Coordinates of C-alpha atoms and ligand atoms in Angstrom, one line a residue:
X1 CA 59.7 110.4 213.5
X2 CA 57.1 112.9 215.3
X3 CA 55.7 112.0 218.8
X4 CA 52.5 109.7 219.7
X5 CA 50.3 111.7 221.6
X6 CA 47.6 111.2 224.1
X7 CA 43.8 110.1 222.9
X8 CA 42.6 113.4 224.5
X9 CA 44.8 115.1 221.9
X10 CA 42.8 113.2 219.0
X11 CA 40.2 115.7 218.0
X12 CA 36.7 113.6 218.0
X13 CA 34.8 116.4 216.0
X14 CA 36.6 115.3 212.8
X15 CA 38.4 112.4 214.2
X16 CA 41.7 114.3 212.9
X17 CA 44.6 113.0 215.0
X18 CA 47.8 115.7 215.7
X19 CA 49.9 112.4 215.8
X20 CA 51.4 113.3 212.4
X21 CA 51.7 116.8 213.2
X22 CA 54.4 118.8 214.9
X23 CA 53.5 119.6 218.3
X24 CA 54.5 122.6 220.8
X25 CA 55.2 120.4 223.8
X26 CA 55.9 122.2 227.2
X27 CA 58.0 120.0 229.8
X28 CA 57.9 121.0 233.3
X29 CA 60.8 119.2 235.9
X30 CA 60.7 119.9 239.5
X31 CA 63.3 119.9 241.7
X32 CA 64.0 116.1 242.7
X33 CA 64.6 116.1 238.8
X34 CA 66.6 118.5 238.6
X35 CA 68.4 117.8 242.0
X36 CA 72.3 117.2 240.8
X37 CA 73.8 117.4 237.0
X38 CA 73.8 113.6 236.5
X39 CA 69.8 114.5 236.6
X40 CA 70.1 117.5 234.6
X41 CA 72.1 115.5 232.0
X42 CA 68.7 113.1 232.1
X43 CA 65.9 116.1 231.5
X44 CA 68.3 117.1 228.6
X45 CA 68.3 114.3 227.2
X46 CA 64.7 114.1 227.5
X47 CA 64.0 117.2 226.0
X48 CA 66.4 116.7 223.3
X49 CA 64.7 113.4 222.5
X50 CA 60.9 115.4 222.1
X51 CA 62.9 117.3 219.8
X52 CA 64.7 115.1 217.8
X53 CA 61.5 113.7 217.2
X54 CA 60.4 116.9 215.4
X55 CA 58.5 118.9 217.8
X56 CA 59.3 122.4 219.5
X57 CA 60.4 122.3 222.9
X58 CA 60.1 124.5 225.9
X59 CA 61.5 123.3 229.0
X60 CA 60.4 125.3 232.6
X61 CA 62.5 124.3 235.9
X62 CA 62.6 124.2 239.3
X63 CA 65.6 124.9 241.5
X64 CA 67.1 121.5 242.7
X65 CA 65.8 119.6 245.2
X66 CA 66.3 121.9 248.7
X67 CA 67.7 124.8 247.4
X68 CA 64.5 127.3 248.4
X69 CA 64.4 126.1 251.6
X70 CA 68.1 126.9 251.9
X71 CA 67.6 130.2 250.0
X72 CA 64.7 130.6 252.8
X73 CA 67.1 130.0 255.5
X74 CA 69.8 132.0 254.2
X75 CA 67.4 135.2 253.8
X76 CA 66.3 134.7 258.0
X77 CA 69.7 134.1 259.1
X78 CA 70.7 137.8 257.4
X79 CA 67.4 138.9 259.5
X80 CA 64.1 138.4 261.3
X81 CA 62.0 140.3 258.7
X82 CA 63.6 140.0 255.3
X83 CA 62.4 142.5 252.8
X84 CA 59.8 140.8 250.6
X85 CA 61.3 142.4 247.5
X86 CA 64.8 141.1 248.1
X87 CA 63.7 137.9 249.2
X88 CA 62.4 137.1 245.9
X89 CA 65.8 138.4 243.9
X90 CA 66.8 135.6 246.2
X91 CA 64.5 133.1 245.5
X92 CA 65.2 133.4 241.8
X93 CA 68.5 132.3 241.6
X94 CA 67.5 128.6 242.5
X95 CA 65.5 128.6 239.2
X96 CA 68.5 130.7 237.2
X97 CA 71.3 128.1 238.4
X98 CA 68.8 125.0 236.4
X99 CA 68.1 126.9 233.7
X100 CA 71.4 128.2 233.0
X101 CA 72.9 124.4 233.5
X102 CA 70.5 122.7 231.2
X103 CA 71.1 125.1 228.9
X104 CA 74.5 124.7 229.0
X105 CA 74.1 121.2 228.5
X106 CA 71.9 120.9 225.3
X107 CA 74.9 123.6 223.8
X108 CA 77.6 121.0 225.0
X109 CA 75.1 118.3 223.1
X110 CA 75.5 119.7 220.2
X111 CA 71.8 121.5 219.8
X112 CA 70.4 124.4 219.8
X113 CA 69.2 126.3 223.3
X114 CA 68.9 129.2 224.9
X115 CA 67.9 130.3 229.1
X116 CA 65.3 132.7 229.4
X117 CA 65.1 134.0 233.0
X118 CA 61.4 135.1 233.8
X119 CA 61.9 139.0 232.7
X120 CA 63.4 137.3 229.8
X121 CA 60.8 135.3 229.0
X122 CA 58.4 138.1 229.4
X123 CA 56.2 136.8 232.3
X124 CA 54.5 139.7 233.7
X125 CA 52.7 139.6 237.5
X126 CA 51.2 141.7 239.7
X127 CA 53.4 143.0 242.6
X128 CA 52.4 140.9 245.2
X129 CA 56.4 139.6 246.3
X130 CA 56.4 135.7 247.1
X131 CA 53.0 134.8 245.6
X132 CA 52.7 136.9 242.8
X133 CA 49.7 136.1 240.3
X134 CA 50.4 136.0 236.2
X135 CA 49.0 138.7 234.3
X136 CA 50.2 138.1 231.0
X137 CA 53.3 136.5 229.4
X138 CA 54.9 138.1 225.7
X139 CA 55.6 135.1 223.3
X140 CA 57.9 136.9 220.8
X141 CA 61.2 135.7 222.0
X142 CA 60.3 132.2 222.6
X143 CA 58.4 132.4 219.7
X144 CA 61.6 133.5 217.8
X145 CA 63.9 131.1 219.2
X146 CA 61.9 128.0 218.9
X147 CA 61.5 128.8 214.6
X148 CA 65.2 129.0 214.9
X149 CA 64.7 125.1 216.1
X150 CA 65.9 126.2 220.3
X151 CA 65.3 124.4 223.1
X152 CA 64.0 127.0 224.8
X153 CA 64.8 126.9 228.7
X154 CA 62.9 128.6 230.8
X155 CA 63.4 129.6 234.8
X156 CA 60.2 129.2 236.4
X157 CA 58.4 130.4 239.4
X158 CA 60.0 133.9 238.5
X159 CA 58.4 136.9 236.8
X160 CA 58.5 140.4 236.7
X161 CA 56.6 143.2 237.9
X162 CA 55.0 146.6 235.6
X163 CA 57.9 148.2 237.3
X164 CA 60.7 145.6 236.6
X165 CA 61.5 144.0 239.7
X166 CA 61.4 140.2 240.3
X167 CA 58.8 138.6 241.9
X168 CA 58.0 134.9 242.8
X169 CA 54.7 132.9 242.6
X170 CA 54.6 131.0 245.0
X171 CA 55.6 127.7 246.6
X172 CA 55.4 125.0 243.9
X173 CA 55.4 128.0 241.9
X174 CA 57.0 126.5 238.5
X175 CA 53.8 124.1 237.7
X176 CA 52.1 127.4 237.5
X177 CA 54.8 129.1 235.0
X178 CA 55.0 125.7 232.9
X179 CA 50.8 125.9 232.2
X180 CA 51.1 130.0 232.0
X181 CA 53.5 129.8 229.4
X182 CA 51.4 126.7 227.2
X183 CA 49.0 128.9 227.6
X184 CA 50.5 131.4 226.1
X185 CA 51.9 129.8 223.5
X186 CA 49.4 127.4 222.8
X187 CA 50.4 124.0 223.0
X188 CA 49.7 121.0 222.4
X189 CA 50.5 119.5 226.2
X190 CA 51.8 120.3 229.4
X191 CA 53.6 117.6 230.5
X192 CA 54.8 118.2 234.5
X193 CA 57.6 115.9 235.2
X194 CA 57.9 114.8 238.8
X195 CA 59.3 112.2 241.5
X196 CA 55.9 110.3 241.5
X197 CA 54.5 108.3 238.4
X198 CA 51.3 110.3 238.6
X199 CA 48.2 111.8 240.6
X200 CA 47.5 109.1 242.8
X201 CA 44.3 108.5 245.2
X202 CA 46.7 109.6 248.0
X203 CA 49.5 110.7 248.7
X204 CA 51.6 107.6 247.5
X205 CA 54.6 108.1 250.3
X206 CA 52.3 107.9 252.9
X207 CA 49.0 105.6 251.4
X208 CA 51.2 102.7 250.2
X209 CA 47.7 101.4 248.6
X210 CA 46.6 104.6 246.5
X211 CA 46.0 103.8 243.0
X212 CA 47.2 105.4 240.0
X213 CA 44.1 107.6 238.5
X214 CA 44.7 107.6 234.8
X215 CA 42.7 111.0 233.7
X216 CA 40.7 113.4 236.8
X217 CA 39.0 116.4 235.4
X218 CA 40.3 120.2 236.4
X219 CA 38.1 120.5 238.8
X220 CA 38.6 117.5 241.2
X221 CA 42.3 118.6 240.4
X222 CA 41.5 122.0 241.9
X223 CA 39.9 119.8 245.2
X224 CA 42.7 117.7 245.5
X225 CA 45.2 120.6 245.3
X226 CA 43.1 123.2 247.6
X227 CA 43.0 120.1 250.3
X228 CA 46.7 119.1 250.3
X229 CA 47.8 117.5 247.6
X230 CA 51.0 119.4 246.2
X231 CA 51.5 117.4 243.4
X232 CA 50.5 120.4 241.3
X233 CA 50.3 124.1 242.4
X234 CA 46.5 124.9 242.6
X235 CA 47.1 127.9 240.3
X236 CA 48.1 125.8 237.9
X237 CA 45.1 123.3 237.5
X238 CA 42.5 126.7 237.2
X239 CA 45.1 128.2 234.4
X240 CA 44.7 125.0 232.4
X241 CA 41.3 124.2 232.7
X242 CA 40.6 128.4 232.0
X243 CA 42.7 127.6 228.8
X244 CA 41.6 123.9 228.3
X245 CA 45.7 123.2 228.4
X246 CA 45.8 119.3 228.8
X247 CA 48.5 118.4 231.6
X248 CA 50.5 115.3 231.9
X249 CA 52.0 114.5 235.1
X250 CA 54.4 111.8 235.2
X251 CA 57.4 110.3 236.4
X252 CA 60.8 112.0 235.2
X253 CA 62.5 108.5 236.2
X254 CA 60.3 106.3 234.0
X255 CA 58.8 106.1 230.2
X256 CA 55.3 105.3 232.4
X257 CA 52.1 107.2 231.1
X258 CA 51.0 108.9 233.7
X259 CA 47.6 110.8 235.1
X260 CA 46.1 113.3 232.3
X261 CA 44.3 116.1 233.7
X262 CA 41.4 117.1 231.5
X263 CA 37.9 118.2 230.9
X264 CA 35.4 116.8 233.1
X265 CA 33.4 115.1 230.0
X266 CA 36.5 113.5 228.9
X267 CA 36.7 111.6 232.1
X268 CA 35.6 108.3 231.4
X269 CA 34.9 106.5 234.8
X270 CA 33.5 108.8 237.3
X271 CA 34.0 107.2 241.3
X272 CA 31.9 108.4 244.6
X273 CA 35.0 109.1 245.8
X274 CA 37.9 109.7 243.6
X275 CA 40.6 110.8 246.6
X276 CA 41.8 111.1 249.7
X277 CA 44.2 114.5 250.5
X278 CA 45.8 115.5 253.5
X279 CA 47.0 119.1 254.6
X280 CA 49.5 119.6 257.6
X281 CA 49.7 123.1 256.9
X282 CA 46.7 123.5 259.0
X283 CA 46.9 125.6 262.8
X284 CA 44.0 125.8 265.2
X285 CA 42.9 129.0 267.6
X286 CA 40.0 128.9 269.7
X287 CA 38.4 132.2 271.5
X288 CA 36.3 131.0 274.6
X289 CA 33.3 132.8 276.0
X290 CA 33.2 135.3 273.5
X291 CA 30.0 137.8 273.9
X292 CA 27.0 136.5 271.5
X293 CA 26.3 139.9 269.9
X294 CA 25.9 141.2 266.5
X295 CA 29.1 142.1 264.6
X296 CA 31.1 140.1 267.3
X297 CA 32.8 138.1 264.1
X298 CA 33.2 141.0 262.3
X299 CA 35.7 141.9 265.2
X300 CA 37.5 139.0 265.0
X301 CA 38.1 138.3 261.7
X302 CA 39.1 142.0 260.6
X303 CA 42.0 142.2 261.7
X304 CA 43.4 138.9 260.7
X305 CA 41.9 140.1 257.0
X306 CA 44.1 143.0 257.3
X307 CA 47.1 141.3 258.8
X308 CA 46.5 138.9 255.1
X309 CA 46.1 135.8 256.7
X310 CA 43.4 133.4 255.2
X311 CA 41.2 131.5 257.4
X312 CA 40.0 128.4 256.2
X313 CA 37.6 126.5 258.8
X314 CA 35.0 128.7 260.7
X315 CA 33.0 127.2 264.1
X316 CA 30.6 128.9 266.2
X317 CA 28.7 127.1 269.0
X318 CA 26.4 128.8 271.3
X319 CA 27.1 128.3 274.8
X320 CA 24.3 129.0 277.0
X321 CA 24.3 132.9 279.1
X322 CA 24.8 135.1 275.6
X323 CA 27.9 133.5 275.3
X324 CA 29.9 131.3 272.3
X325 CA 33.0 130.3 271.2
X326 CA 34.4 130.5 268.2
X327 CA 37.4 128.4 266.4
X328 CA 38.8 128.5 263.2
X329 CA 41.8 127.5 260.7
X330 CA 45.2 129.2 259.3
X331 CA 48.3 128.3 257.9
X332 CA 50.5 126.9 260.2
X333 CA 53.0 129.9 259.0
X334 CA 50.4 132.0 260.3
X335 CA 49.5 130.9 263.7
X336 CA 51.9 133.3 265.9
X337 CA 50.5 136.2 264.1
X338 CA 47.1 135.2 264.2
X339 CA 47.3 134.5 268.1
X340 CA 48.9 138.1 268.8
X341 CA 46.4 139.7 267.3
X342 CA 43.8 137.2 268.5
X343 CA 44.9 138.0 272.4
X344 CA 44.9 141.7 271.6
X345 CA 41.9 141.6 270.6
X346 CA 40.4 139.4 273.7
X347 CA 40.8 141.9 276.0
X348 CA 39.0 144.4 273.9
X349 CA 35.5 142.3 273.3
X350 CA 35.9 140.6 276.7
X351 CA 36.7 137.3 275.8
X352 CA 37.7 134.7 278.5
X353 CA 40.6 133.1 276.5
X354 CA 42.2 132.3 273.3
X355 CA 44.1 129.3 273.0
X356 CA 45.1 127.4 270.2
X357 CA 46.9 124.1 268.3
X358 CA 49.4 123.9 265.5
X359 CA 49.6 120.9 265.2
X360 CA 46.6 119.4 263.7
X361 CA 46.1 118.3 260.0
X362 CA 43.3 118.6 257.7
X363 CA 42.0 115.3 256.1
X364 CA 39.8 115.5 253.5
X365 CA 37.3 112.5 251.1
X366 CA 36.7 114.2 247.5
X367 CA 34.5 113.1 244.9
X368 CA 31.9 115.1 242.1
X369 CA 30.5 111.7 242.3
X370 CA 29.3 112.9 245.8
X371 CA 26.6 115.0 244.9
X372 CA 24.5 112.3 243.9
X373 CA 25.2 109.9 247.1
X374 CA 24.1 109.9 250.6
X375 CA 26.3 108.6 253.5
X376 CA 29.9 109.6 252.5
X377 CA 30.0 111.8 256.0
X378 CA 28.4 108.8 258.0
X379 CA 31.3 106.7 256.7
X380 CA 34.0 109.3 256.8
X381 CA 33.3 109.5 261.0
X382 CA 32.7 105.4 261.3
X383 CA 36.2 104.8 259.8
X384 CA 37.7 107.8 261.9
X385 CA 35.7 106.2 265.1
X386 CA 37.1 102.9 264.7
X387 CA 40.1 103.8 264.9
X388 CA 39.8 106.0 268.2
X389 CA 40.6 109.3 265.7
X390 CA 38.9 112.4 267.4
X391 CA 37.3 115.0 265.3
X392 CA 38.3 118.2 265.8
X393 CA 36.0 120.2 263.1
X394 CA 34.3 118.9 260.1
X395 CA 33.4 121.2 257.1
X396 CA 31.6 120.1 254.1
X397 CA 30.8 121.0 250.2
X398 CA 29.1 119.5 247.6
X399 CA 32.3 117.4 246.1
X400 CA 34.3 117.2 249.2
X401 CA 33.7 116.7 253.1
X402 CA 37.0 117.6 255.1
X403 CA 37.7 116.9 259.3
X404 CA 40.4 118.5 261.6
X405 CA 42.1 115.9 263.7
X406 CA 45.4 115.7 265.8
X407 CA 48.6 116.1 263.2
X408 CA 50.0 112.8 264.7
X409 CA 46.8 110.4 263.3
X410 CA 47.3 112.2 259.7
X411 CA 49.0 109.3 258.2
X412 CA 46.3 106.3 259.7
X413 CA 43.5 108.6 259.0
X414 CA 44.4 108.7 255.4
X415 CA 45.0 104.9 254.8
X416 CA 41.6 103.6 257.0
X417 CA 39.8 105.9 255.0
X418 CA 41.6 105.1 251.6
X419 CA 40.1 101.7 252.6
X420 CA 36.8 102.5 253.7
X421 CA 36.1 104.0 250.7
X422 CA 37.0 101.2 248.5
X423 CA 40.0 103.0 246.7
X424 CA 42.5 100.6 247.7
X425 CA 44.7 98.8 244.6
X426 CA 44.6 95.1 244.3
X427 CA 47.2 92.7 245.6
Ligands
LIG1 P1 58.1 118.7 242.3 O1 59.3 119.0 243.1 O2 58.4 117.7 241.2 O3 57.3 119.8 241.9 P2 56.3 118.1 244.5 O4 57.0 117.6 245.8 O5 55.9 119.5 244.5 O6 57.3 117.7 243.3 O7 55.1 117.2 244.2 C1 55.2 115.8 244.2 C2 54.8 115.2 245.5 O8 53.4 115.4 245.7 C3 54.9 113.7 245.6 O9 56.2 113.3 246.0 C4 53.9 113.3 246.6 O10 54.5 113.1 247.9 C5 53.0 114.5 246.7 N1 51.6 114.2 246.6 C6 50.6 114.6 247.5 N2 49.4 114.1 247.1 C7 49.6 113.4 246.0 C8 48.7 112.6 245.1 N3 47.4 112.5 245.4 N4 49.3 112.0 244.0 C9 50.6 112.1 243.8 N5 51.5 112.8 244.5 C10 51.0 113.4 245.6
LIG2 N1 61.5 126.2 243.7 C1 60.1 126.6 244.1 C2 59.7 125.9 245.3 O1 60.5 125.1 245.8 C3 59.2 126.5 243.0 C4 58.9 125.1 242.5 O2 59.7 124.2 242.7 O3 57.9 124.9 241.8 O4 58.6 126.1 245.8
LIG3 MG1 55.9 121.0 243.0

C-alpha cells in the first residue's frame, strides 16, 4: 500500500496525482518526541510504518526534550567563556544519542537503518560555531542507503565545517537540517513532527482560543517565525519556500493532519490578520540626552555591530536644546553586553544616561491581508488600551505591526488581541 498524500502534492498542471507513486518522505521529531525511549520506540514505529508502506524514509532528530539546555549548562559550569568550537562538539552529542537509539531500534525491529551524524551525512556550513548557515549537503550516502531500502537516520542541527570541525545551527536548529536535507534530496514532503497539532493563530499554551490554520504561505511563516513563533526555525521556512519543499507540521502524538506550509497562491482563504506572535527574547536600552548631531547613530550602533549583536527596534525622539534620545531592541542574551559597551560609550558622546529593561516582550498582529486594510494599528492600541497595556515602542511593515510592552502583560496582550481581531475558535 503506498501513502495518501496531501492535495498540494497533486500536480494541477496535468492533474497527475504522486498518490500511487513512491514518495521520498523526510520526518523531522523534536525533542518532546524524542524525550525518553518509550517515545523513540513511537517515531520508529512511525517511520517504519511510512516505509512499510513503500516509500523511502529519512528521519532528522533532535536531542530529547532538555538535553541542550543541560549540555549549555554543563559547558558554563566548566567556564565563563566556553570556546565556541568546543561548545558545539558538545552540543552534538544530544542529536548523536537520538540518532544512534533510533537507529538501534529499527535494527532491533527487524529493518533496515543506518545513523548518519552530520559530517556523515555530508552537511556542509560555514564556520560560524553555534549558528552556522548550510552551504550545501552531499546526497550520495543517503542516496546509497535508502536504494538499499534504509531508514536513514539522521542527527540534526549538526554539520561540518570546509575544515572538518563540527558546527551547530542554531537553536531549533533541526527544522532547518530536516528542509536542508529534502532539499537536497528532493522530496516529496517535509513533515516536522512536534508537541503541538499544528501552526496555530497563537501560541496554543498560552492563547487557549487560537485556531488551527490548515495551510499559511512561506512567507507569513517567515513573519510568524521572525516575531516569536518557534514552532519552526525561521531558517527553515526561507529554505523551503527557496526550494518550494512543502512542510507538514503536526502532532507526533496524533494521526491529525496538521498545518501545510506552502506557496502563497496555494492558500485558499487569505484573513486580515492571520496571527498573533509573541517574543520574550526581547531587552530594552535607552541613551538619554544624547547630542542631536550628524553621525551620532553611527556611534552608537557600531560598536554593537561589531560586538555581533542584532538590534531589532530603533526610536529616536527629538527633545528640544539639540538634544534626543534614542532606544532600541536586542536579544535578551545580549543585553549585559550591549549596556557595557552602551555606558562606555556615553561618556565619550556626552550622553546623560543609559538605562535599560530586560524584561519586556515583543507582541506582534501579522497578516498579507494587511496591505489592503486600514485600521489594524488603531485596533491593535484600543485592545492594548482597554486593558491598561502600556506601549513601550511600536514598529510597523506592510504585513505585520509589532508593540513593546512590559514582559508580565505578554500572555493578556496576546489573548485580547487574538479576540479583537476576530481569530478566536468557536465554542
Ligand atoms: P520541537 O521541540 O518539536 O522542535 P518547539 O518547542 O521548538 O518544538 O516548537 C513547538 C512549540 O512552538 C509549541 O509547543 C508552542 O508552544 C510553540 N509555538 C509558538 N507559536 C506557535 C504557533 N503559532 N503555533 C504552534 N505552536 C507555536
Ligand atoms: N537540540 C537543538 C535545540 O534544542 C536543536 C533542535 O531541537 O532543533 O535547540
Ligand atoms: Mg523546535
Amino acid at each position: 500500500m503506498i501513502i495518501p498524500l496531501q492535495q498540494s502534492d497533486i500536480d494541477t498542471d496535468t492533474q497527475e496525482s504522486k498518490v500511487d507513486i513512491m514518495a521520498l518522505i523526510v520526518q523531522k521529531f523534536g525533542g518532546t518526541s524524542v524525550a525518553d525511549t518509550q517515545r523513540i520506540r513511537n517515531v520508529a514505529n512511525r517511520a517504519l510504518k511510512t516505509h512499510a508502506q513503500g516509500n523511502d524514509v529519512v528521519v532528522i532528530l533532535s536531542a530529547m526534550a532538555g538535553v541542550t539546555d543541560h549540555l549549555i549548562g554543563l559547558a558554563n559550569e566548566a567556564t565563563k567563556t566556553p570556546d565556541r568550537r568546543e561548545l558545539d562538539v558538545l552540543l552534538a552529542t544530544g542529536e548523536q544519542t537520538t540518532a544512534a537509539l533510533l537507529a538501534m531500534m529499527l535494527k532491533g525491529m527487524g529493518t533496515k537503518a543506518q545513523s548518519l551524524l552530520g559530517h556523515q551525512a555530508e552537511v556542509v556550513t560555514d564556520c560560524e560555531y553555534g549558528n552556522a548557515r548550510i552551504l550545501e549537503i552531499g546526497t550520495n550516502r543517503i542516496k546509497r542507503l535508502l536504494a538499499d531500502r534504509n531508514i536513514v537516520v539522521v542527527a540534526g542541527f549538526q554539520g561540518v565545517d570546509i575544515k572538518g570541525n563540527i558546527t551547530t545551527l542554531g537553536r531549533g536548529g533541526s527544522d532547518t537540517s530536516a528542509v536542508a536535507i529534502a532539499a537536497a534530496l528532493n522530496a516529496d514532503i517535509c513533515e516536522i513532527y512536534t508537541d503541538v497539532d499544528g501552526i496555530y493563530t497563537a501560541d496554543p499554551n498560552i492563547c487557549p482560543r487560537a485556531r488551527k490554520i490548515k495551510e499559511i504561505s512561506y512567507d507569513e511563516m517567515l513573519n510568524m517565525a521572525s516575531l516569536g513563533a518557534k514552532v519552526l526555525q525561521i531558517r527553515s521556512v526561507g529554505v523551503a519556500k527557496k526550494y518550494n519543499i512543502p512542510v507538514h507540521v503536526r502532532s507526533s502524538f496524533s494521526q491529525e493532519e496538521g498545518t501545510m506550509v506552502v506557496q502563497e497562491d496555494s492558500v485558499m482563504e487569505q484573513l486580515v490578520v492571520s496571527g498573533v506572535t509573541h517574543d520574550l527574547d526581547q531587552a530594552r536600552i535607552t541613551l538619554k540626552k544624547v547630542p542631536d548631531q550628524p553621525g551620532i547613530a553611527a556611534k552608537i550602533f557600531s560598536p554593537i555591530a561589531e560586538s555581533g549583536i542584532l538590534v531589532d527596534m530603533i526610536i529616536q525622539n527629538t527633545r528640544a536644546a539639540g538634544q534626543t534620545d534614542l532606544t532600541f531592541t536586542v536579544p535578551r542574551a545580549d543585553y549585559n553586553r550591549a549596556m557595557e559597551t552602551q555606558k562606555k560609550l556615553a561618556e565619550k558622546i556626552g550622553a546623560e544616561e543609559v538605562f535599560g529593561d530586560p524584561n519586556i516582550a515583543k507582541v506582534s498582529v501579522i497578516g498579507v491581508g494587511m496591505k489592503n486594510h486600514s485600521g489594524v494599528a488603531s485596533l491593535m492600541f484600543n485592545a492594548l488600551s482597554r486593558e491598561n497595556i502600556n506601549i513601550i515602542m511600536i514598529s510597523t511593515s506592510e504585513i505585520r505591526i509589532s508593540c513593546i510592552i512590559e514582559e508580565k502583560y505578554t500572555e493578556l496582550a496576546v489573548r485580547v488581541l487574538h479576540t479583537a481581531f476576530g481569530l478566536d475558535k468557536e465554542d
